[in-house]
Amino acid sequence: MITFYPGPSKVYPQVAAYAQEAVRSGVVSWNHRSPGFMDIVKETVRLLHEKLAIPADYHLALVSSATECWEIIAQSLTVTTSLHPYGGAFGKKWMEYAHRIKPMILPGEADVLCVVQNETSNGTQVRMDTLANFRQEFSGLIAVDAVSSLGGLAFDWSLADVWFASVQKCLGLPAGLAVLIYSPQALRQAEVINDRQYYNSLLFVHENFANYQTPYTPNGLGIYLLMRVLQQIPGIAEVDQLIRKRATDWYRFFETETNWKLLIDQPELRSDTVIAVQGSEEQIRAVKTDAQKAGITLGNGYGNWKSTTFRIANFPAIEEWEIEKLKTFLRTYELAAPPV
Ligand SMILES: *Cc1c(COP(=O)(O)O)cnc(C)c1O
């Protein structure tokens, strides 16, 4: 069975061997304050900087999920409230979550702007030029949810103060770990707010990570797998090129070789890493079932588009032969049962 589900998504095939390695060598039983374990954390942080081309002065921490990052931003980085220009289900969820912690009173008072770079629910993305405009117009911190694009696309990191992603999407790993990246400016804001109330208060996490440790026992297996995958993948510039080319090919494929309608009409809004395809409820149900029979899992729709779209992950762990197999399926499916 091959999967195009956009999260949890296909893991790199090598992960099986890395997991075995972690158990056999005993890494998973190491104390998280032991020198050996700290070396793994240190190497993971170094590789993240290197492979993703993250500026040297941006800090890194590993936490449990992207949802936890939403919480950390609201608790430790937001003075009054946050502003959420959103276009899909994850952006809305983030806003609702953040406003439960720091309620919105007056929009003009917001000191953090929260942007979902890649809206996994409907296959849209906020490009770097839009982010650059936000940067010019907004004087506070900018936080970017890049859960379904970090590891696939190259970013201009300087356009935001906080970036984060859980690892089960574009990074091709099992769930239960997230990467949190924050600028010196974000750290200064955390120091001003001085939130130390929670186990995951950013200053607390930051101080622990300065020693390559965590406040609590971390997901050691997840960190080890992240380190091994980072060792294996090429630098982000190369991955970015591949992902953009595959995205262009996917969109061209749907427009010229099928009758399916893309959910997003404007090409400049379309995501490079999650492709959303629209149809009637009947068509969507049928294509998902028939794909399953052919050994292919398509992503369900999400939120408002749950039953009227299917989604295809365009993540780096997916291999060329898998993409060809899905294209062949969709081509022949087209002839057997025209969708429109
Ligand atoms: C999946 C997803 C999340 C939630 O990630 P968790 O690891 O489940 O917390 C948040 N934002 C976006 C854009 C996502 O795609």
Short mmCIF file of C-alpha atoms and ligand atoms in Angstrom, two decimals:
data_model
loop_
_atom_site.label_atom_id
_atom_site.label_comp_id
_atom_site.label_asym_id
_atom_site.label_seq_id
_atom_site.Cartn_x
_atom_site.Cartn_y
_atom_site.Cartn_z
CA MET A 1 0.00 0.00 0.00
CA ILE A 2 1.39 3.40 -0.91
CA THR A 3 0.09 6.55 0.74
CA PHE A 4 -0.37 10.14 -0.37
CA TYR A 5 -2.02 11.11 2.91
CA PRO A 6 -0.82 14.58 3.93
CA GLY A 7 -0.25 13.67 7.56
CA PRO A 8 0.57 11.39 9.12
CA SER A 9 2.26 10.72 5.84
CA LYS A 10 4.66 8.29 4.26
CA VAL A 11 7.84 8.01 6.30
CA TYR A 12 11.21 7.63 4.60
CA PRO A 13 11.66 3.87 4.00
CA GLN A 14 15.02 4.01 5.83
CA VAL A 15 13.18 4.85 9.08
CA ALA A 16 12.53 1.14 9.69
CA ALA A 17 16.26 0.40 9.82
CA TYR A 18 16.99 3.53 11.89
CA ALA A 19 14.36 2.49 14.47
CA GLN A 20 15.88 -0.96 14.69
CA GLU A 21 19.30 0.62 15.11
CA ALA A 22 18.01 2.84 17.95
CA VAL A 23 16.62 -0.14 19.84
CA ARG A 24 19.56 -2.49 19.18
CA SER A 25 22.18 0.05 20.20
CA GLY A 26 20.24 0.93 23.34
CA VAL A 27 19.86 4.62 22.49
CA VAL A 28 16.17 4.48 23.42
CA SER A 29 17.11 3.49 26.97
CA TRP A 30 19.73 6.17 27.48
CA ASN A 31 19.12 8.76 30.18
CA HIS A 32 18.19 12.03 28.52
CA ARG A 33 20.76 13.91 30.63
CA SER A 34 23.59 11.54 29.71
CA PRO A 35 26.45 12.82 27.52
CA GLY A 36 25.59 10.31 24.75
CA PHE A 37 22.01 11.46 24.49
CA MET A 38 23.00 15.13 24.65
CA ASP A 39 25.35 14.48 21.72
CA ILE A 40 22.40 13.20 19.70
CA VAL A 41 20.38 16.32 20.50
CA LYS A 42 23.36 18.52 19.68
CA GLU A 43 23.95 16.80 16.35
CA THR A 44 20.23 17.03 15.49
CA VAL A 45 20.23 20.77 16.15
CA ARG A 46 23.41 21.19 14.08
CA LEU A 47 21.95 19.19 11.19
CA LEU A 48 18.71 21.17 11.26
CA HIS A 49 20.70 24.38 10.89
CA GLU A 50 22.83 22.88 8.14
CA LYS A 51 20.29 20.97 6.05
CA LEU A 52 17.48 23.54 6.32
CA ALA A 53 19.84 26.54 6.03
CA ILE A 54 18.52 28.11 9.25
CA PRO A 55 20.44 31.26 10.25
CA ALA A 56 23.05 30.63 12.96
CA ASP A 57 21.47 33.14 15.35
CA TYR A 58 18.02 31.49 15.23
CA HIS A 59 17.46 29.15 18.18
CA LEU A 60 16.07 25.64 17.98
CA ALA A 61 14.07 23.49 20.35
CA LEU A 62 12.30 20.17 19.99
CA VAL A 63 8.82 19.84 21.45
CA SER A 64 5.98 17.36 21.04
CA SER A 65 3.66 18.73 18.37
CA ALA A 66 2.70 21.75 16.31
CA THR A 67 -0.33 22.18 18.56
CA GLU A 68 2.10 22.54 21.46
CA CYS A 69 3.90 25.27 19.48
CA TRP A 70 0.57 27.14 19.16
CA GLU A 71 0.31 26.95 22.94
CA ILE A 72 3.91 28.05 23.55
CA ILE A 73 3.47 31.07 21.27
CA ALA A 74 0.29 32.15 23.07
CA GLN A 75 1.72 31.59 26.56
CA SER A 76 5.30 32.71 26.21
CA LEU A 77 5.47 35.10 23.25
CA THR A 78 2.15 36.94 23.18
CA VAL A 79 1.78 39.99 25.42
CA THR A 80 -1.80 41.05 24.64
CA THR A 81 -3.23 38.99 21.80
CA SER A 82 -2.42 37.57 18.38
CA LEU A 83 -3.71 38.31 14.90
CA HIS A 84 -4.60 35.43 12.56
CA PRO A 85 -5.16 36.14 8.89
CA TYR A 86 -6.25 32.64 7.89
CA GLY A 87 -7.65 30.84 4.87
CA GLY A 88 -8.40 27.35 6.08
CA ALA A 89 -9.13 24.93 8.88
CA PHE A 90 -5.69 24.87 10.53
CA GLY A 91 -5.43 28.66 10.59
CA LYS A 92 -8.87 28.87 12.18
CA LYS A 93 -8.06 26.20 14.76
CA TRP A 94 -4.83 28.03 15.68
CA MET A 95 -6.73 31.28 16.15
CA GLU A 96 -9.41 29.70 18.33
CA TYR A 97 -6.76 27.96 20.39
CA ALA A 98 -4.61 31.07 20.83
CA HIS A 99 -7.57 33.29 21.71
CA ARG A 100 -8.64 30.95 24.48
CA ILE A 101 -5.27 31.68 26.07
CA LYS A 102 -4.90 35.36 25.04
CA PRO A 103 -8.39 36.62 24.15
CA MET A 104 -8.80 39.11 21.34
CA ILE A 105 -10.02 42.42 22.73
CA LEU A 106 -8.87 44.99 20.20
CA PRO A 107 -7.25 43.77 16.95
CA GLY A 108 -5.01 46.88 16.95
CA GLU A 109 -3.37 45.65 20.13
CA ALA A 110 -2.09 42.39 18.71
CA ASP A 111 1.65 41.93 19.11
CA VAL A 112 2.02 38.58 17.31
CA LEU A 113 0.94 37.88 13.74
CA CYS A 114 0.22 34.19 13.16
CA VAL A 115 0.44 32.84 9.62
CA VAL A 116 -0.04 29.31 8.30
CA GLN A 117 2.49 29.10 5.46
CA ASN A 118 0.93 25.97 4.00
CA GLU A 119 -2.75 25.39 4.73
CA THR A 120 -2.92 21.62 4.68
CA SER A 121 -6.73 21.58 4.75
CA ASN A 122 -7.28 23.17 1.33
CA GLY A 123 -3.91 23.14 -0.43
CA THR A 124 -3.10 26.85 -0.36
CA GLN A 125 0.14 28.58 0.56
CA VAL A 126 1.43 31.96 1.64
CA ARG A 127 4.45 32.77 -0.51
CA MET A 128 7.58 34.56 0.67
CA ASP A 129 6.63 37.85 -1.05
CA THR A 130 3.37 37.97 0.93
CA LEU A 131 5.30 37.22 4.11
CA ALA A 132 7.70 40.04 3.18
CA ASN A 133 4.70 42.41 2.98
CA PHE A 134 3.51 41.29 6.41
CA ARG A 135 7.02 41.88 7.70
CA GLN A 136 6.97 45.46 6.42
CA GLU A 137 3.52 46.27 7.74
CA PHE A 138 3.53 44.52 11.10
CA SER A 139 5.87 45.70 13.83
CA GLY A 140 5.40 42.80 16.27
CA LEU A 141 6.57 39.21 16.08
CA ILE A 142 5.57 37.00 13.17
CA ALA A 143 4.98 33.30 13.82
CA VAL A 144 4.68 30.82 10.97
CA ASP A 145 3.09 27.38 11.06
CA ALA A 146 5.02 25.46 8.40
CA VAL A 147 3.90 21.98 9.43
CA SER A 148 3.20 20.68 5.93
CA SER A 149 6.02 22.48 4.09
CA LEU A 150 9.08 22.62 6.38
CA GLY A 151 11.56 20.11 5.02
CA GLY A 152 10.13 20.47 1.51
CA LEU A 153 10.44 24.16 0.66
CA ALA A 154 13.22 26.69 1.18
CA PHE A 155 12.12 29.68 3.28
CA ASP A 156 13.49 33.12 3.90
CA TRP A 157 13.74 32.55 7.64
CA SER A 158 14.35 36.24 8.34
CA LEU A 159 10.75 37.04 7.34
CA ALA A 160 9.43 35.59 10.61
CA ASP A 161 10.53 35.24 14.24
CA VAL A 162 9.04 31.85 14.93
CA TRP A 163 8.73 28.87 12.60
CA PHE A 164 7.55 25.43 13.56
CA ALA A 165 6.54 22.04 12.19
CA SER A 166 5.70 18.64 13.53
CA VAL A 167 7.70 15.90 11.86
CA GLN A 168 4.93 13.59 10.54
CA LYS A 169 4.26 15.58 7.40
CA CYS A 170 6.90 17.06 5.13
CA LEU A 171 9.77 15.67 7.21
CA GLY A 172 8.70 12.07 6.59
CA LEU A 173 8.89 10.78 10.16
CA PRO A 174 6.51 9.21 12.69
CA ALA A 175 4.46 11.68 14.77
CA GLY A 176 5.27 12.81 18.29
CA LEU A 177 7.93 15.46 17.76
CA ALA A 178 8.03 19.05 16.52
CA VAL A 179 10.76 21.49 15.58
CA LEU A 180 10.47 25.02 17.01
CA ILE A 181 12.70 27.71 15.52
CA TYR A 182 12.85 31.22 17.03
CA SER A 183 14.77 34.40 16.40
CA PRO A 184 16.82 36.46 18.89
CA GLN A 185 13.94 38.98 18.77
CA ALA A 186 11.46 36.28 19.81
CA LEU A 187 13.73 35.29 22.69
CA ARG A 188 13.89 38.93 23.83
CA GLN A 189 10.08 39.09 23.80
CA ALA A 190 9.97 35.87 25.86
CA GLU A 191 12.36 37.45 28.37
CA VAL A 192 10.14 40.54 28.66
CA ILE A 193 7.03 38.42 29.21
CA ASN A 194 9.02 36.11 31.49
CA ASP A 195 6.44 33.32 31.47
CA ARG A 196 7.76 30.48 33.64
CA GLN A 197 4.46 29.04 34.70
CA TYR A 198 4.34 25.93 32.57
CA TYR A 199 6.48 22.89 31.90
CA ASN A 200 6.76 24.10 28.31
CA SER A 201 7.30 27.81 28.97
CA LEU A 202 9.67 28.94 26.25
CA LEU A 203 12.37 30.30 28.59
CA PHE A 204 12.38 27.03 30.47
CA VAL A 205 12.65 25.05 27.22
CA HIS A 206 15.30 27.45 25.93
CA GLU A 207 17.48 27.17 29.03
CA ASN A 208 17.30 23.39 28.88
CA PHE A 209 18.14 23.31 25.17
CA ALA A 210 21.18 25.51 25.75
CA ASN A 211 22.56 22.34 27.41
CA TYR A 212 21.00 20.03 24.79
CA GLN A 213 18.42 18.90 27.31
CA THR A 214 14.66 19.17 27.73
CA PRO A 215 12.54 20.00 30.79
CA TYR A 216 10.87 16.57 30.58
CA THR A 217 11.90 13.15 29.23
CA PRO A 218 11.79 13.71 25.49
CA ASN A 219 10.81 11.49 22.59
CA GLY A 220 14.30 10.02 22.31
CA LEU A 221 13.41 7.63 19.52
CA GLY A 222 11.84 10.47 17.53
CA ILE A 223 14.92 12.66 17.99
CA TYR A 224 17.22 9.82 16.92
CA LEU A 225 15.12 9.18 13.80
CA LEU A 226 15.13 12.89 12.98
CA MET A 227 18.93 12.97 13.28
CA ARG A 228 19.33 9.94 11.00
CA VAL A 229 16.91 11.27 8.39
CA LEU A 230 18.64 14.67 8.41
CA GLN A 231 21.97 12.92 7.78
CA GLN A 232 20.47 11.22 4.76
CA ILE A 233 18.56 14.02 2.99
CA PRO A 234 20.13 16.60 0.68
CA GLY A 235 20.18 20.29 1.54
CA ILE A 236 16.92 22.23 1.36
CA ALA A 237 17.79 24.09 -1.87
CA GLU A 238 17.94 20.79 -3.73
CA VAL A 239 14.78 19.42 -2.09
CA ASP A 240 12.93 22.67 -2.83
CA GLN A 241 13.73 22.37 -6.53
CA LEU A 242 12.44 18.82 -6.69
CA ILE A 243 9.23 19.61 -4.79
CA ARG A 244 8.43 22.66 -6.93
CA LYS A 245 9.01 20.71 -10.12
CA ARG A 246 6.79 17.86 -8.93
CA ALA A 247 4.10 20.38 -7.91
CA THR A 248 4.17 22.02 -11.35
CA ASP A 249 3.89 18.56 -12.90
CA TRP A 250 0.96 17.59 -10.65
CA TYR A 251 -1.01 20.74 -11.47
CA ARG A 252 -0.28 20.39 -15.18
CA PHE A 253 -1.30 16.72 -14.99
CA PHE A 254 -4.70 17.49 -13.47
CA GLU A 255 -5.36 20.34 -15.87
CA THR A 256 -4.32 18.61 -19.07
CA GLU A 257 -4.70 14.87 -18.50
CA THR A 258 -7.82 14.58 -16.34
CA ASN A 259 -11.29 16.08 -15.98
CA TRP A 260 -10.83 16.67 -12.27
CA LYS A 261 -11.17 20.23 -11.05
CA LEU A 262 -8.52 21.66 -8.75
CA LEU A 263 -9.93 23.15 -5.54
CA ILE A 264 -7.81 26.30 -5.87
CA ASP A 265 -8.22 28.25 -9.10
CA GLN A 266 -5.48 30.85 -8.75
CA PRO A 267 -2.09 29.25 -9.45
CA GLU A 268 -0.26 31.71 -7.17
CA LEU A 269 -2.28 30.51 -4.16
CA ARG A 270 -1.75 26.81 -4.82
CA SER A 271 0.37 24.84 -2.41
CA ASP A 272 3.52 23.12 -3.63
CA THR A 273 3.27 20.37 -1.03
CA VAL A 274 -0.45 19.54 -0.75
CA ILE A 275 -2.64 19.28 -3.85
CA ALA A 276 -6.41 19.49 -3.31
CA VAL A 277 -8.72 18.08 -5.99
CA GLN A 278 -12.44 18.78 -6.04
CA GLY A 279 -15.44 16.67 -7.06
CA SER A 280 -18.95 15.69 -6.03
CA GLU A 281 -19.30 13.63 -2.86
CA GLU A 282 -20.02 10.60 -5.01
CA GLN A 283 -16.99 11.09 -7.24
CA ILE A 284 -14.69 11.64 -4.29
CA ARG A 285 -15.95 8.58 -2.44
CA ALA A 286 -15.61 6.45 -5.57
CA VAL A 287 -12.09 7.53 -6.49
CA LYS A 288 -10.82 7.01 -2.95
CA THR A 289 -12.34 3.52 -2.80
CA ASP A 290 -11.02 2.52 -6.22
CA ALA A 291 -7.57 3.92 -5.48
CA GLN A 292 -7.54 1.89 -2.27
CA LYS A 293 -8.30 -1.23 -4.31
CA ALA A 294 -5.35 -0.37 -6.53
CA GLY A 295 -3.10 -0.16 -3.44
CA ILE A 296 -3.05 3.63 -3.19
CA THR A 297 -4.27 5.72 -0.25
CA LEU A 298 -5.44 9.20 -1.21
CA GLY A 299 -5.78 11.88 1.45
CA ASN A 300 -9.31 12.61 2.63
CA GLY A 301 -10.64 16.12 2.42
CA TYR A 302 -10.45 18.19 5.62
CA GLY A 303 -12.87 20.50 7.44
CA ASN A 304 -15.29 22.22 5.05
CA TRP A 305 -13.87 20.21 2.16
CA LYS A 306 -14.03 16.85 3.91
CA SER A 307 -16.29 15.05 1.45
CA THR A 308 -15.81 17.16 -1.69
CA THR A 309 -12.03 16.94 -2.11
CA PHE A 310 -9.23 14.46 -1.98
CA ARG A 311 -5.69 15.54 -1.21
CA ILE A 312 -2.32 14.41 -2.47
CA ALA A 313 0.80 14.99 -0.42
CA ASN A 314 3.79 16.16 -2.43
CA PHE A 315 6.32 15.44 0.29
CA PRO A 316 9.98 14.53 -0.30
CA ALA A 317 9.69 11.00 1.15
CA ILE A 318 7.37 10.07 -1.71
CA GLU A 319 9.24 8.42 -4.55
CA GLU A 320 9.01 8.89 -8.30
CA TRP A 321 7.61 5.40 -8.93
CA GLU A 322 4.79 6.05 -6.47
CA ILE A 323 3.86 9.28 -8.23
CA GLU A 324 3.89 7.46 -11.58
CA LYS A 325 1.69 4.72 -10.16
CA LEU A 326 -0.89 7.26 -8.98
CA LYS A 327 -0.80 9.13 -12.29
CA THR A 328 -1.32 5.88 -14.19
CA PHE A 329 -4.23 5.00 -11.91
CA LEU A 330 -5.85 8.42 -12.43
CA ARG A 331 -5.35 8.26 -16.21
CA THR A 332 -6.98 4.86 -16.58
CA TYR A 333 -9.65 5.74 -14.00
CA GLU A 334 -10.47 8.69 -16.19
CA LEU A 335 -11.21 6.45 -19.17
CA ALA A 336 -13.22 3.91 -17.18
CA ALA A 337 -15.36 6.36 -15.23
CA PRO A 338 -15.10 9.99 -16.33
CA PRO A 339 -15.44 12.05 -13.13
CA VAL A 340 -17.29 15.01 -14.59
C1 LIG B 1 -1.11 18.82 10.92
C2 LIG B 1 -1.07 20.26 11.14
C3 LIG B 1 -1.05 20.82 12.43
C4 LIG B 1 -1.15 19.99 13.69
O1 LIG B 1 0.01 19.25 13.90
P1 LIG B 1 0.12 18.35 15.24
O2 LIG B 1 1.44 17.69 15.11
O3 LIG B 1 -1.03 17.37 15.18
O4 LIG B 1 -0.01 19.23 16.40
C5 LIG B 1 -0.97 22.20 12.55
N1 LIG B 1 -0.90 22.98 11.47
C6 LIG B 1 -0.93 22.49 10.22
C7 LIG B 1 -0.85 23.42 9.05
C8 LIG B 1 -1.00 21.12 10.01
O5 LIG B 1 -1.01 20.62 8.76
#
